[in-house]
Amino acid sequence: MITNDDTLSTEDVALGYKGGTIIEACFRRMKQTGLEVRPMYHWSPRRIEAHVRLCVLALQIQRSAELRCGLPWARIAHILAGLKAVRYQIAGRTIVQRTKISPEAAEILKNLGISKPKKLLTVIEPPQAKAAS
């Protein structure tokens, strides 16, 4: 709360600091999900503002998922971590397919309004097979 003389109370500063640490924690968790984000040190106001906006976006995404699923973010992330894309080669073909979707993961995807990924994601034919056809 800002007083009439435009100074911040100790309580305001503490609440702002706590809010900032929550947002930073959410951003760190977002980076652990496989999103390729490297550490950044920002000095210009434009970059600092962009960083804060990304942190707030990460918090909003996390909180929205928690509310829609009725589960804490750590549980949601743990369940969805089991869903992976696997690449293997057979008879010269490269095949990418997803792992089996657990019932818990299927429920989370449904609650988030995300369609299940196709079982078979990609098939890459060997170069000589392409030339022959």
CSV table of C-alpha atoms in Angstrom, one decimal:
chain,number,residue,atom,x,y,z
A,1,MET,CA,0.0,0.0,0.0
A,2,ILE,CA,1.4,3.4,-0.9
A,3,THR,CA,0.9,6.1,1.6
A,4,ASN,CA,0.0,9.8,0.9
A,5,ASP,CA,3.7,10.7,0.9
A,6,ASP,CA,4.4,8.1,-1.8
A,7,THR,CA,6.6,5.9,0.3
A,8,LEU,CA,6.4,2.2,0.7
A,9,SER,CA,5.7,0.5,4.0
A,10,THR,CA,7.9,-2.4,5.2
A,11,GLU,CA,4.9,-4.7,4.6
A,12,ASP,CA,4.6,-3.5,1.0
A,13,VAL,CA,8.3,-4.2,0.4
A,14,ALA,CA,8.1,-7.6,2.0
A,15,LEU,CA,5.0,-8.6,-0.1
A,16,GLY,CA,6.6,-7.4,-3.3
A,17,TYR,CA,9.8,-9.3,-2.5
A,18,LYS,CA,7.8,-12.5,-1.7
A,19,GLY,CA,5.8,-12.1,-4.9
A,20,GLY,CA,9.0,-11.7,-6.9
A,21,THR,CA,10.6,-14.8,-5.3
A,22,ILE,CA,7.5,-16.8,-6.2
A,23,ILE,CA,7.6,-15.7,-9.8
A,24,GLU,CA,11.3,-16.4,-10.0
A,25,ALA,CA,10.7,-19.9,-8.6
A,26,CYS,CA,8.0,-20.6,-11.2
A,27,PHE,CA,10.4,-19.4,-13.9
A,28,ARG,CA,13.1,-21.8,-12.7
A,29,ARG,CA,10.6,-24.7,-12.7
A,30,MET,CA,9.5,-23.7,-16.2
A,31,LYS,CA,13.2,-23.9,-17.4
A,32,GLN,CA,13.4,-27.4,-15.9
A,33,THR,CA,10.6,-28.7,-18.1
A,34,GLY,CA,12.8,-29.0,-21.2
A,35,LEU,CA,12.3,-25.5,-22.4
A,36,GLU,CA,15.8,-24.5,-23.6
A,37,VAL,CA,16.4,-21.3,-21.6
A,38,ARG,CA,19.8,-20.4,-20.5
A,39,PRO,CA,20.8,-18.0,-17.6
A,40,MET,CA,20.6,-14.4,-18.6
A,41,TYR,CA,21.8,-11.3,-16.9
A,42,HIS,CA,19.8,-8.2,-18.0
A,43,TRP,CA,21.0,-4.7,-17.7
A,44,SER,CA,18.7,-2.8,-20.0
A,45,PRO,CA,15.2,-1.8,-18.9
A,46,ARG,CA,13.7,-3.5,-22.0
A,47,ARG,CA,15.3,-6.8,-21.2
A,48,ILE,CA,14.5,-6.6,-17.5
A,49,GLU,CA,10.9,-6.0,-18.3
A,50,ALA,CA,10.8,-8.9,-20.8
A,51,HIS,CA,12.3,-11.2,-18.2
A,52,VAL,CA,9.7,-10.2,-15.6
A,53,ARG,CA,6.9,-10.7,-18.1
A,54,LEU,CA,8.2,-14.2,-18.9
A,55,CYS,CA,8.3,-14.9,-15.1
A,56,VAL,CA,4.7,-13.7,-14.7
A,57,LEU,CA,3.6,-15.8,-17.7
A,58,ALA,CA,5.3,-18.9,-16.3
A,59,LEU,CA,3.4,-18.3,-13.0
A,60,GLN,CA,0.1,-17.8,-14.8
A,61,ILE,CA,0.5,-21.0,-16.8
A,62,GLN,CA,1.5,-23.0,-13.8
A,63,ARG,CA,-1.4,-21.6,-11.7
A,64,SER,CA,-3.9,-22.1,-14.5
A,65,ALA,CA,-2.8,-25.8,-14.8
A,66,GLU,CA,-3.2,-26.3,-11.1
A,67,LEU,CA,-6.7,-24.8,-11.0
A,68,ARG,CA,-7.9,-26.8,-14.0
A,69,CYS,CA,-6.5,-30.1,-12.8
A,70,GLY,CA,-6.9,-29.7,-9.0
A,71,LEU,CA,-3.4,-30.8,-8.5
A,72,PRO,CA,-0.2,-29.1,-7.4
A,73,TRP,CA,2.2,-28.2,-10.2
A,74,ALA,CA,4.9,-30.6,-9.0
A,75,ARG,CA,2.4,-33.5,-9.4
A,76,ILE,CA,1.3,-32.3,-12.8
A,77,ALA,CA,4.9,-32.0,-14.0
A,78,HIS,CA,5.8,-35.4,-12.6
A,79,ILE,CA,2.9,-37.2,-14.3
A,80,LEU,CA,3.5,-35.5,-17.7
A,81,ALA,CA,7.2,-36.2,-17.5
A,82,GLY,CA,6.4,-39.8,-18.3
A,83,LEU,CA,5.1,-38.8,-21.7
A,84,LYS,CA,8.0,-38.9,-24.1
A,85,ALA,CA,8.9,-39.1,-27.8
A,86,VAL,CA,11.1,-42.1,-28.6
A,87,ARG,CA,13.2,-42.2,-31.7
A,88,TYR,CA,14.5,-45.6,-33.0
A,89,GLN,CA,15.7,-47.1,-36.3
A,90,ILE,CA,14.5,-50.2,-37.9
A,91,ALA,CA,15.1,-51.5,-41.4
A,92,GLY,CA,16.8,-48.2,-42.3
A,93,ARG,CA,13.8,-46.1,-41.2
A,94,THR,CA,13.8,-43.6,-38.4
A,95,ILE,CA,10.6,-43.8,-36.4
A,96,VAL,CA,9.5,-41.4,-33.7
A,97,GLN,CA,6.5,-42.4,-31.5
A,98,ARG,CA,5.2,-41.4,-28.2
A,99,THR,CA,5.2,-43.5,-25.1
A,100,LYS,CA,2.0,-44.9,-23.7
A,101,ILE,CA,-0.2,-42.3,-22.1
A,102,SER,CA,-1.1,-43.2,-18.5
A,103,PRO,CA,-4.7,-42.7,-17.3
A,104,GLU,CA,-3.5,-39.8,-15.0
A,105,ALA,CA,-1.7,-38.1,-17.9
A,106,ALA,CA,-4.7,-38.5,-20.2
A,107,GLU,CA,-6.9,-36.9,-17.5
A,108,ILE,CA,-4.5,-33.9,-17.1
A,109,LEU,CA,-4.3,-33.4,-20.9
A,110,LYS,CA,-8.1,-33.5,-21.0
A,111,ASN,CA,-8.4,-31.0,-18.2
A,112,LEU,CA,-6.0,-28.7,-19.9
A,113,GLY,CA,-7.8,-28.9,-23.2
A,114,ILE,CA,-4.8,-30.5,-24.9
A,115,SER,CA,-5.4,-33.3,-27.4
A,116,LYS,CA,-3.5,-36.5,-27.0
A,117,PRO,CA,-0.5,-36.6,-29.3
A,118,LYS,CA,-0.6,-39.2,-32.1
A,119,LYS,CA,1.0,-42.5,-31.3
A,120,LEU,CA,3.2,-42.4,-34.4
A,121,LEU,CA,4.8,-39.0,-34.8
A,122,THR,CA,7.2,-39.4,-37.7
A,123,VAL,CA,8.6,-42.0,-40.1
A,124,ILE,CA,11.7,-41.0,-42.0
A,125,GLU,CA,12.5,-43.2,-45.0
A,126,PRO,CA,16.2,-44.0,-45.8
A,127,PRO,CA,17.6,-41.8,-48.6
A,128,GLN,CA,17.9,-44.6,-51.2
A,129,ALA,CA,14.2,-45.6,-50.7
A,130,LYS,CA,13.2,-42.1,-51.5
A,131,ALA,CA,15.2,-42.1,-54.7
A,132,ALA,CA,13.8,-45.4,-55.9
A,133,SER,CA,10.2,-44.4,-55.5
